[in-house]
Tab-separated table of C-alpha atoms and ligand atoms in Angstrom:
chain	number	residue	atom	x	y	z
A	1402	MET	CA	-3.635	25.653	-9.084
A	1403	LEU	CA	-3.121	25.802	-5.499
A	1404	TYR	CA	-3.609	22.082	-3.965
A	1405	LYS	CA	-6.473	22.970	-0.909
A	1406	GLU	CA	-5.781	20.983	2.172
A	1407	PRO	CA	-9.452	18.809	2.693
A	1408	ALA	CA	-11.545	20.091	5.779
A	1409	PRO	CA	-10.485	17.059	9.127
A	1410	ILE	CA	-13.660	15.282	9.262
A	1411	LYS	CA	-16.563	16.258	11.990
A	1412	ASP	CA	-17.539	13.878	14.284
A	1413	ARG	CA	-15.445	10.965	13.411
A	1414	GLU	CA	-14.480	8.831	16.344
A	1415	ASN	CA	-10.501	8.704	16.962
A	1416	PRO	CA	-9.868	5.399	14.070
A	1417	PHE	CA	-7.113	4.443	16.891
A	1418	GLU	CA	-9.079	4.693	19.655
A	1419	SER	CA	-11.932	2.794	18.520
A	1420	MET	CA	-9.485	-0.405	17.599
A	1421	MET	CA	-7.838	0.000	21.260
A	1422	SER	CA	-12.024	0.368	22.408
A	1423	ARG	CA	-11.916	-3.851	22.224
A	1424	PHE	CA	-8.284	-5.110	22.103
A	1425	ASN	CA	-8.764	-3.731	25.724
A	1426	ILE	CA	-12.058	-5.592	26.271
A	1427	ALA	CA	-10.892	-8.526	24.090
A	1428	ALA	CA	-7.151	-8.271	26.029
A	1429	GLU	CA	-9.879	-8.458	29.918
A	1430	VAL	CA	-11.736	-11.128	28.750
A	1431	LEU	CA	-8.404	-13.313	28.270
A	1432	GLY	CA	-6.224	-12.269	30.837
A	1433	LEU	CA	-3.133	-10.776	28.861
A	1434	ASP	CA	-0.754	-10.029	31.580
A	1435	GLU	CA	0.355	-5.858	31.589
A	1436	GLU	CA	3.660	-6.967	29.569
A	1437	THR	CA	2.352	-8.772	26.756
A	1438	TYR	CA	-0.293	-5.782	26.443
A	1439	ASN	CA	1.932	-2.623	25.825
A	1440	VAL	CA	4.033	-4.843	23.467
A	1441	LEU	CA	1.221	-5.130	21.385
A	1442	LYS	CA	-0.647	-2.370	21.713
A	1443	SER	CA	2.581	0.099	20.895
A	1444	PRO	CA	2.851	-0.081	17.174
A	1445	THR	CA	6.925	-1.532	15.822
A	1446	ARG	CA	7.491	1.478	13.810
A	1447	GLN	CA	6.585	4.716	12.145
A	1448	VAL	CA	7.313	5.980	9.058
A	1449	ILE	CA	5.744	9.587	7.662
A	1450	VAL	CA	7.978	10.591	4.767
A	1451	ASN	CA	7.455	14.140	2.281
A	1452	VAL	CA	8.222	13.381	-0.890
A	1453	PRO	CA	8.400	16.209	-3.703
A	1454	VAL	CA	6.839	14.867	-6.944
A	1455	THR	CA	6.693	17.310	-10.249
A	1456	MET	CA	3.544	18.517	-11.075
A	1457	ASP	CA	2.000	18.071	-14.536
A	1458	ASP	CA	2.158	22.282	-15.064
A	1459	GLY	CA	6.008	21.753	-14.142
A	1460	LYS	CA	5.832	23.183	-10.519
A	1461	VAL	CA	7.402	20.857	-7.405
A	1462	ARG	CA	4.870	19.568	-4.821
A	1463	VAL	CA	5.680	17.307	-1.284
A	1464	PHE	CA	3.037	14.777	-0.506
A	1465	GLU	CA	3.035	13.853	2.985
A	1466	GLY	CA	3.080	9.692	3.276
A	1467	TYR	CA	2.961	7.276	6.058
A	1468	ARG	CA	3.850	3.238	6.686
A	1469	VAL	CA	3.099	2.159	10.005
A	1470	ILE	CA	4.090	-1.352	10.455
A	1471	HIS	CA	2.377	-2.116	14.261
A	1472	SER	CA	3.790	-5.731	14.551
A	1473	THR	CA	6.235	-8.696	13.374
A	1474	ILE	CA	5.440	-11.483	15.743
A	1475	LEU	CA	3.793	-13.503	13.649
A	1476	GLY	CA	6.209	-12.787	10.739
A	1477	PRO	CA	6.682	-10.066	7.843
A	1478	SER	CA	4.896	-6.552	8.343
A	1479	LYS	CA	1.904	-6.647	5.585
A	1480	GLY	CA	-0.563	-4.384	4.453
A	1481	GLY	CA	-1.995	-2.070	1.641
A	1482	ILE	CA	-2.097	1.855	1.026
A	1483	ARG	CA	-4.097	4.363	0.969
A	1484	TYR	CA	-4.241	7.361	-1.130
A	1485	ALA	CA	-7.048	9.638	-0.285
A	1486	PRO	CA	-7.064	13.393	0.683
A	1487	ASP	CA	-7.556	12.774	4.389
A	1488	VAL	CA	-5.748	10.211	5.285
A	1489	PHE	CA	-4.255	10.837	9.108
A	1490	LEU	CA	-1.681	9.173	10.949
A	1491	ASP	CA	-4.257	7.855	13.402
A	1492	GLU	CA	-6.631	6.371	10.630
A	1493	VAL	CA	-3.203	4.430	9.520
A	1494	LYS	CA	-1.988	3.574	12.717
A	1495	ALA	CA	-5.187	1.722	13.673
A	1496	LEU	CA	-5.315	0.451	9.722
A	1497	ALA	CA	-2.252	-0.876	10.584
A	1498	ALA	CA	-3.071	-2.639	13.857
A	1499	TRP	CA	-6.251	-4.316	12.018
A	1500	MET	CA	-3.899	-5.620	9.608
A	1501	THR	CA	-1.457	-7.002	12.205
A	1502	TRP	CA	-5.019	-9.171	13.940
A	1503	LYS	CA	-6.769	-9.748	9.941
A	1504	CYS	CA	-3.587	-11.960	9.535
A	1505	ALA	CA	-3.436	-13.413	13.295
A	1506	VAL	CA	-7.367	-14.081	12.563
A	1507	VAL	CA	-7.037	-16.421	9.103
A	1508	ASP	CA	-3.774	-17.565	9.888
A	1509	ILE	CA	-1.233	-16.429	7.773
A	1510	PRO	CA	2.421	-15.674	8.658
A	1511	TYR	CA	2.390	-11.902	9.115
A	1512	GLY	CA	2.378	-8.918	10.822
A	1513	GLY	CA	0.593	-5.986	9.951
A	1514	ALA	CA	0.886	-2.463	8.722
A	1515	LYS	CA	-0.543	0.450	6.624
A	1516	GLY	CA	1.057	2.667	4.023
A	1517	GLY	CA	-1.728	6.179	3.259
A	1518	ILE	CA	-0.514	9.070	1.101
A	1519	ILE	CA	-2.778	13.142	1.510
A	1520	CYS	CA	-3.396	13.721	-1.977
A	1521	ASP	CA	-6.837	13.383	-3.720
A	1522	PRO	CA	-5.112	10.459	-6.908
A	1523	TYR	CA	-9.113	11.520	-8.593
A	1524	SER	CA	-7.966	14.613	-9.620
A	1525	MET	CA	-4.196	13.851	-10.774
A	1526	SER	CA	-3.135	12.965	-13.924
A	1527	SER	CA	-1.728	8.778	-14.504
A	1528	GLY	CA	1.821	10.391	-14.647
A	1529	GLU	CA	1.421	12.162	-11.381
A	1530	ILE	CA	0.010	9.303	-9.692
A	1531	GLU	CA	3.425	7.448	-11.276
A	1532	ARG	CA	5.776	9.335	-10.056
A	1533	LEU	CA	4.196	9.842	-6.613
A	1534	THR	CA	4.103	6.496	-6.691
A	1535	ARG	CA	7.790	6.366	-7.131
A	1536	ALA	CA	8.636	8.547	-5.190
A	1537	TYR	CA	6.644	7.744	-1.918
A	1538	THR	CA	8.778	3.654	-2.390
A	1539	SER	CA	11.879	5.307	-3.288
A	1540	SER	CA	11.469	6.441	0.342
A	1541	LEU	CA	10.569	3.739	1.509
A	1542	VAL	CA	12.926	1.569	-0.413
A	1543	ASP	CA	14.603	0.611	3.443
A	1544	ILE	CA	11.173	-0.682	4.728
A	1545	PHE	CA	10.130	-2.317	1.675
A	1546	GLY	CA	11.382	-6.362	1.296
A	1547	PRO	CA	9.110	-9.706	0.499
A	1548	ASP	CA	10.642	-10.600	4.207
A	1549	GLN	CA	10.284	-7.212	5.755
A	1550	ASP	CA	7.129	-4.763	4.997
A	1551	ILE	CA	4.604	-6.344	1.709
A	1552	PRO	CA	2.481	-3.849	0.795
A	1553	ALA	CA	-0.878	-4.093	-1.660
A	1554	PRO	CA	-3.882	-1.875	-2.212
A	1555	ASP	CA	-6.062	-0.517	-0.666
A	1556	MET	CA	-8.962	2.472	-0.951
A	1557	GLY	CA	-7.604	5.203	-3.997
A	1558	THR	CA	-4.447	2.645	-5.804
A	1559	GLY	CA	-4.810	-0.538	-7.414
A	1560	PRO	CA	-2.453	-3.342	-9.605
A	1561	ARG	CA	-1.779	-0.246	-11.861
A	1562	GLU	CA	0.258	1.557	-8.797
A	1563	MET	CA	1.378	-1.778	-7.290
A	1564	ALA	CA	3.849	-2.698	-11.074
A	1565	TRP	CA	5.210	0.514	-10.579
A	1566	LEU	CA	5.985	0.183	-6.360
A	1567	MET	CA	7.610	-3.698	-7.227
A	1568	ASP	CA	9.301	-1.625	-10.746
A	1569	GLU	CA	10.360	1.220	-8.745
A	1570	TYR	CA	12.283	-1.211	-5.708
A	1571	SER	CA	13.411	-3.613	-7.896
A	1572	LYS	CA	15.486	-1.202	-10.208
A	1573	THR	CA	17.397	0.147	-6.497
A	1574	LYS	CA	17.960	-4.042	-5.858
A	1575	GLY	CA	18.914	-4.641	-9.620
A	1576	SER	CA	17.264	-7.645	-9.589
A	1577	THR	CA	12.966	-8.208	-10.418
A	1578	VAL	CA	11.560	-8.386	-7.353
A	1579	HIS	CA	8.089	-10.014	-7.465
A	1580	ALA	CA	7.272	-10.508	-3.790
A	1581	VAL	CA	7.805	-7.457	-2.359
A	1582	VAL	CA	4.599	-6.420	-3.165
A	1583	THR	CA	0.785	-7.566	-3.809
A	1584	GLY	CA	-2.190	-6.995	-5.799
A	1585	LYS	CA	-0.070	-6.548	-8.593
A	1586	PRO	CA	-1.612	-7.283	-12.062
A	1587	LEU	CA	-1.411	-10.673	-13.867
A	1588	VAL	CA	1.887	-10.585	-16.166
A	1589	LEU	CA	3.651	-9.644	-13.512
A	1590	GLY	CA	3.142	-11.936	-10.953
A	1591	GLY	CA	-0.325	-11.458	-9.716
A	1592	SER	CA	-2.196	-13.996	-8.648
A	1593	LEU	CA	-5.396	-15.661	-9.738
A	1594	GLY	CA	-8.537	-14.019	-8.133
A	1595	ARG	CA	-6.963	-11.462	-6.087
A	1596	VAL	CA	-9.469	-8.665	-7.876
A	1597	GLU	CA	-12.202	-10.679	-6.668
A	1598	ALA	CA	-10.704	-11.950	-3.381
A	1599	THR	CA	-12.089	-9.507	-0.220
A	1600	GLY	CA	-15.600	-9.405	-1.821
A	1601	ARG	CA	-15.217	-12.641	-2.186
A	1602	GLY	CA	-14.597	-13.621	1.202
A	1603	VAL	CA	-17.282	-10.967	2.340
A	1604	MET	CA	-19.730	-13.615	0.576
A	1605	VAL	CA	-18.309	-16.539	1.892
A	1606	SER	CA	-18.037	-14.951	5.584
A	1607	ALA	CA	-21.844	-13.977	4.920
A	1608	LEU	CA	-22.570	-17.027	3.913
A	1609	ALA	CA	-21.448	-18.987	7.109
A	1610	ALA	CA	-22.562	-16.231	9.486
A	1611	MET	CA	-26.257	-17.067	7.972
A	1612	ASP	CA	-25.474	-20.683	8.203
A	1613	LYS	CA	-25.285	-19.599	11.921
A	1614	LEU	CA	-28.368	-17.925	12.094
A	1615	GLY	CA	-30.691	-20.491	10.590
A	1616	MET	CA	-31.152	-17.896	7.674
A	1617	ASP	CA	-32.116	-19.183	3.625
A	1618	PRO	CA	-29.385	-17.183	1.148
A	1619	SER	CA	-32.481	-17.105	-1.053
A	1620	LYS	CA	-34.898	-15.973	1.028
A	1621	SER	CA	-32.806	-13.199	2.737
A	1622	THR	CA	-32.753	-9.768	0.869
A	1623	ALA	CA	-29.401	-7.339	1.445
A	1624	VAL	CA	-28.173	-3.446	0.968
A	1625	VAL	CA	-24.569	-3.105	0.386
A	1626	GLN	CA	-22.945	-0.127	1.249
A	1627	GLY	CA	-19.914	1.750	-1.160
A	1628	PHE	CA	-19.752	-0.604	-4.709
A	1629	GLY	CA	-16.098	-0.440	-5.694
A	1630	ASN	CA	-13.920	-3.649	-5.393
A	1631	VAL	CA	-14.831	-4.651	-2.361
A	1632	GLY	CA	-18.468	-3.849	-2.474
A	1633	ALA	CA	-19.580	-4.900	-6.429
A	1634	TRP	CA	-17.455	-8.349	-6.336
A	1635	ALA	CA	-19.538	-8.997	-2.493
A	1636	ALA	CA	-22.263	-7.987	-4.102
A	1637	LYS	CA	-22.513	-9.926	-7.841
A	1638	LEU	CA	-21.022	-12.974	-5.602
A	1639	MET	CA	-24.337	-12.555	-2.632
A	1640	ALA	CA	-26.166	-12.426	-5.716
A	1641	GLU	CA	-25.157	-15.824	-7.521
A	1642	ARG	CA	-25.974	-17.581	-4.487
A	1643	GLY	CA	-29.415	-15.961	-4.128
A	1644	VAL	CA	-29.551	-13.205	-1.675
A	1645	LYS	CA	-31.446	-10.851	-3.086
A	1646	ILE	CA	-29.660	-7.285	-3.217
A	1647	LEU	CA	-32.205	-4.803	-2.708
A	1648	GLY	CA	-29.866	-1.806	-2.603
A	1649	VAL	CA	-26.372	-0.174	-3.335
A	1650	SER	CA	-24.227	2.910	-3.164
A	1651	ASP	CA	-21.261	5.277	-4.075
A	1652	VAL	CA	-20.247	8.130	-3.941
A	1653	SER	CA	-22.918	9.671	-6.415
A	1654	GLY	CA	-26.022	8.451	-4.242
A	1655	ALA	CA	-27.521	5.500	-3.285
A	1656	TYR	CA	-29.252	2.608	-5.496
A	1657	TRP	CA	-32.675	1.040	-5.171
A	1658	ASN	CA	-35.297	-1.711	-6.555
A	1659	ASP	CA	-37.848	-3.874	-4.654
A	1660	ASN	CA	-37.408	-6.267	-7.266
A	1661	GLY	CA	-33.607	-6.631	-6.491
A	1662	ILE	CA	-30.620	-4.458	-8.659
A	1663	ASP	CA	-29.406	-6.898	-11.411
A	1664	ILE	CA	-25.918	-6.825	-9.927
A	1665	GLU	CA	-24.087	-8.186	-12.982
A	1666	GLU	CA	-25.802	-4.754	-15.259
A	1667	ALA	CA	-24.566	-1.885	-11.990
A	1668	ILE	CA	-21.427	-3.620	-12.443
A	1669	ARG	CA	-20.980	-2.910	-15.897
A	1670	TYR	CA	-22.832	0.274	-15.628
A	1671	LYS	CA	-20.314	1.650	-13.565
A	1672	ASN	CA	-17.632	0.754	-15.747
A	1673	ASN	CA	-18.297	1.976	-19.007
A	1674	ASN	CA	-18.460	4.981	-16.788
A	1675	ASN	CA	-15.417	5.951	-15.031
A	1676	GLY	CA	-16.242	3.500	-12.363
A	1677	ARG	CA	-19.557	5.367	-10.910
A	1678	LEU	CA	-23.231	3.970	-10.838
A	1679	GLN	CA	-23.909	7.973	-11.285
A	1680	GLY	CA	-26.912	7.374	-13.682
A	1681	PHE	CA	-27.871	3.894	-13.663
A	1682	GLN	CA	-31.281	3.290	-14.520
A	1683	GLY	CA	-31.722	-0.473	-12.706
A	1684	ALA	CA	-32.850	1.264	-9.449
A	1685	GLU	CA	-34.882	3.956	-8.324
A	1686	MET	CA	-32.243	6.154	-5.973
A	1687	MET	CA	-32.411	6.723	-2.157
A	1688	ASP	CA	-30.951	8.663	0.256
A	1689	SER	CA	-27.868	7.576	1.011
A	1690	ASP	CA	-28.397	7.837	4.407
A	1691	ASP	CA	-31.361	5.400	4.770
A	1692	LEU	CA	-30.145	3.147	2.466
A	1693	LEU	CA	-27.757	1.287	5.857
A	1694	THR	CA	-30.801	1.560	7.860
A	1695	ALA	CA	-33.323	-0.172	5.640
A	1696	ASN	CA	-35.650	-2.813	5.838
A	1697	VAL	CA	-33.021	-5.855	4.916
A	1698	ASP	CA	-31.574	-8.875	6.384
A	1699	VAL	CA	-28.381	-8.726	5.611
A	1700	LEU	CA	-26.359	-5.572	5.704
A	1701	VAL	CA	-22.652	-5.022	4.034
A	1702	PRO	CA	-20.830	-2.047	4.858
A	1703	ALA	CA	-18.035	-2.043	1.889
A	1704	ALA	CA	-16.392	1.756	1.922
A	1705	VAL	CA	-15.129	3.637	4.799
A	1706	GLU	CA	-14.578	3.930	8.902
A	1707	ASP	CA	-16.887	5.219	10.718
A	1708	VAL	CA	-20.503	4.956	8.955
A	1709	ILE	CA	-22.404	2.909	11.682
A	1710	THR	CA	-21.948	5.704	14.703
A	1711	ILE	CA	-24.285	6.512	17.617
A	1712	HIS	CA	-26.395	8.778	15.125
A	1713	ASN	CA	-28.345	6.122	13.570
A	1714	VAL	CA	-27.705	2.662	14.670
A	1715	ASP	CA	-30.709	2.038	16.519
A	1716	LYS	CA	-31.828	2.799	13.437
A	1717	ILE	CA	-30.790	-0.638	11.796
A	1718	GLN	CA	-32.444	-3.045	10.629
A	1719	ALA	CA	-30.469	-5.994	9.719
A	1720	ARG	CA	-30.315	-9.065	11.398
A	1721	LEU	CA	-26.467	-9.416	10.071
A	1722	ILE	CA	-23.882	-7.039	9.420
A	1723	VAL	CA	-20.649	-8.417	7.382
A	1724	GLU	CA	-17.534	-5.725	7.768
A	1725	GLY	CA	-16.396	-5.744	4.481
A	1726	ALA	CA	-14.718	-2.134	4.541
A	1727	ASN	CA	-11.933	-2.162	7.714
A	1728	GLY	CA	-13.534	-0.065	10.599
A	1729	PRO	CA	-17.061	0.304	9.304
A	1730	THR	CA	-18.912	0.643	12.979
A	1731	SER	CA	-17.326	2.812	15.243
A	1732	TYR	CA	-16.952	1.380	19.124
A	1733	LYS	CA	-19.702	3.457	20.544
A	1734	ALA	CA	-21.970	1.851	18.401
A	1735	ASP	CA	-20.782	-1.443	19.196
A	1736	ASN	CA	-23.377	-1.777	22.479
A	1737	ILE	CA	-26.816	-0.645	20.936
A	1738	ILE	CA	-25.957	-3.372	18.304
A	1739	ASN	CA	-25.632	-5.936	20.539
A	1740	GLU	CA	-28.844	-5.320	22.928
A	1741	LYS	CA	-30.324	-5.367	19.418
A	1742	GLY	CA	-29.311	-8.698	18.712
A	1743	ILE	CA	-27.348	-7.869	15.669
A	1744	MET	CA	-24.396	-10.556	14.579
A	1745	VAL	CA	-21.439	-8.680	12.852
A	1746	VAL	CA	-19.100	-10.540	11.223
A	1747	PRO	CA	-16.197	-8.439	11.912
A	1748	ASP	CA	-13.623	-6.320	9.402
A	1749	ILE	CA	-11.004	-8.119	10.499
A	1750	LEU	CA	-12.779	-11.551	10.068
A	1751	ALA	CA	-14.839	-10.584	6.781
A	1752	ASN	CA	-12.415	-8.739	4.814
A	1753	SER	CA	-9.284	-11.032	5.182
A	1754	GLY	CA	-10.306	-13.092	2.125
A	1755	GLY	CA	-8.073	-9.558	0.107
A	1756	VAL	CA	-4.566	-10.670	2.429
A	1757	THR	CA	-5.553	-14.176	2.594
A	1758	VAL	CA	-4.916	-14.374	-1.467
A	1759	SER	CA	-2.363	-11.731	-1.230
A	1760	TYR	CA	-0.469	-14.116	0.584
A	1761	PHE	CA	-0.972	-16.132	-1.598
A	1762	GLU	CA	0.680	-14.275	-4.568
A	1763	TRP	CA	3.426	-13.909	-2.153
A	1764	VAL	CA	4.023	-17.603	-1.975
A	1765	GLN	CA	3.571	-18.321	-5.707
A	1766	ASN	CA	6.044	-15.548	-6.440
A	1767	ARG	CA	8.463	-17.006	-4.119
A	1768	MET	CA	7.824	-20.650	-5.833
A	1769	GLY	CA	8.090	-19.317	-9.526
A	1770	PHE	CA	4.913	-20.948	-9.966
A	1771	LYS	CA	1.211	-20.371	-10.853
A	1772	TRP	CA	-1.848	-21.022	-9.095
A	1773	THR	CA	-4.927	-22.328	-10.758
A	1774	LEU	CA	-7.956	-19.878	-10.460
A	1775	GLN	CA	-9.427	-23.144	-8.706
A	1776	ARG	CA	-6.814	-23.475	-7.013
A	1777	VAL	CA	-6.417	-19.536	-5.213
A	1778	ASN	CA	-10.062	-20.171	-4.381
A	1779	ASP	CA	-11.042	-23.394	-3.058
A	1780	ARG	CA	-7.436	-23.078	-1.018
A	1781	ALA	CA	-9.271	-18.787	0.298
A	1782	GLU	CA	-12.462	-20.252	0.621
A	1783	ARG	CA	-11.234	-22.732	3.356
A	1784	TYR	CA	-9.099	-20.183	4.732
A	1785	MET	CA	-12.255	-17.926	5.831
A	1786	LYS	CA	-14.032	-20.650	7.060
A	1787	GLU	CA	-11.902	-21.944	9.022
A	1788	ALA	CA	-11.316	-18.883	10.164
A	1789	PHE	CA	-15.349	-18.480	10.471
A	1790	GLU	CA	-15.871	-21.248	13.227
A	1791	ARG	CA	-12.390	-20.299	15.210
A	1792	VAL	CA	-14.456	-16.998	15.461
A	1793	TYR	CA	-17.351	-18.596	15.930
A	1794	ALA	CA	-15.794	-20.937	18.837
A	1795	ALA	CA	-14.450	-17.988	21.229
A	1796	SER	CA	-17.853	-16.445	21.008
A	1797	GLN	CA	-19.716	-19.334	22.260
A	1798	LYS	CA	-16.378	-20.058	24.750
A	1799	TYR	CA	-15.923	-16.551	26.194
A	1800	GLU	CA	-19.347	-15.826	24.957
A	1801	VAL	CA	-18.735	-12.337	23.788
A	1802	PRO	CA	-19.719	-10.796	20.519
A	1803	MET	CA	-18.089	-12.038	16.895
A	1804	ARG	CA	-16.030	-9.031	17.015
A	1805	ILE	CA	-14.349	-9.310	20.673
A	1806	ALA	CA	-14.788	-13.516	19.303
A	1807	ALA	CA	-12.416	-12.224	16.532
A	1808	TYR	CA	-9.854	-10.226	18.727
A	1809	ILE	CA	-9.718	-12.541	20.932
A	1810	VAL	CA	-8.607	-15.288	18.119
A	1811	ALA	CA	-6.174	-12.642	16.708
A	1812	ILE	CA	-4.442	-11.306	20.561
A	1813	ASP	CA	-4.201	-15.206	21.910
A	1814	LYS	CA	-2.345	-15.996	18.447
A	1815	VAL	CA	0.183	-12.893	19.016
A	1816	ALA	CA	0.510	-13.340	22.593
A	1817	MET	CA	1.650	-17.316	22.417
A	1818	THR	CA	4.058	-16.333	19.059
A	1819	TYR	CA	5.144	-13.398	21.129
A	1820	LYS	CA	6.159	-15.326	24.436
A	1821	TYR	CA	8.052	-18.287	22.998
A	1822	ARG	CA	10.373	-15.586	20.767
A	1823	GLY	CA	10.618	-13.187	23.744
A	1824	GLY	CA	12.588	-9.297	23.875
A	1825	PHE	CA	15.221	-8.566	25.014
B	2163	LIG	N1	-5.571	-3.369	1.772
B	2163	LIG	C1	-6.629	-4.862	2.225
B	2163	LIG	C2	-6.528	-4.759	3.403
B	2163	LIG	O1	-7.732	-4.253	4.351
B	2163	LIG	C3	-5.599	-5.561	1.130
B	2163	LIG	C4	-4.070	-5.483	2.505
B	2163	LIG	C5	-2.993	-6.913	1.886
B	2163	LIG	O2	-3.108	-8.035	0.519
B	2163	LIG	O3	-2.268	-7.109	2.205
B	2163	LIG	O4	-6.797	-5.514	4.040
């Protein structure tokens, strides 16, 4: 069958412009000088590759892939690789910039990058994905490196792909280089706690925000949109702390239970059902659009970009939004959220637990030593809580919403570092 290019998504705000609009506001509040502004706004390097891969039917197909390095001011660039049929360069550019800000907010010594390949991993065999991953790695072998650019999983990729990437990179170097990639399987130098790290960080920042708002977790309700790695772990860990998860959703639809969904059961079900909740009996089906605007205290968007937009933001009832996904709120929705007095724990803060534990994995690889799960979780929690307090303090100081405060904290740090390092 001939591969069909996906149709472009209409009505979608350009994520790079969405990122830049917030960046501009924060830069103005900070009084950033023009020179630094120009340095920070432009991605350092954008690589487009076209890699030929032999498919199972013997035919060769050429895949387009990207690696965007937004900044290396704070250190080697860091960021995941996304496999999706609709991934596009401006999206990867935005995601790369968000990695720069995320690493700065959570105070780890990395710049930001992101990769992507236009492909549909769910319709490809494991062998095809392996050859594609190796071909992509091979074409970027001069970009990647433990002191240069360190990839990790993102949507459509996981430990399996990271293992192939590490192996392919290591082959070209003639020795095993664990630290070139994070999010690896445990036996290959992965870190304990990495798989659940993003969801755990979402839970930690949700609880920190609830504390500021005087909300009691055990008397609060939430919905989690997206039940992949981030959403499922966030839901499970929030439920363990007493939050009643009334609704969850994935690509198969949205699921609601007035008494709270049994998250452990939902995870067990999805794990035995190809990763999907389709047919889950512990809840009623509901309209996916209505899930986002349901009458709950906390909304956790944990899937893709641009789900909270001017088309539905008016109807949102939650008091608190905790962004597990990257860019789930479109720029145009920000003002209405602020007018409604909803607190947002923005993506570059709320989901930074993933890259934080990636950093711990890289540190362990370089030490040649393994930390206990307790050590990983305790340190990640400390990083998250400190980052939350930094952003909260900036929001008070500058009298801005948490999102702009997070950009202020990040831009200020990168700008200061740039001043010390200097340019040409
Ligand atoms: N893809 C994840 C993110 O968006 C993780 C990146 C990493 O661990 O380097 O934060």
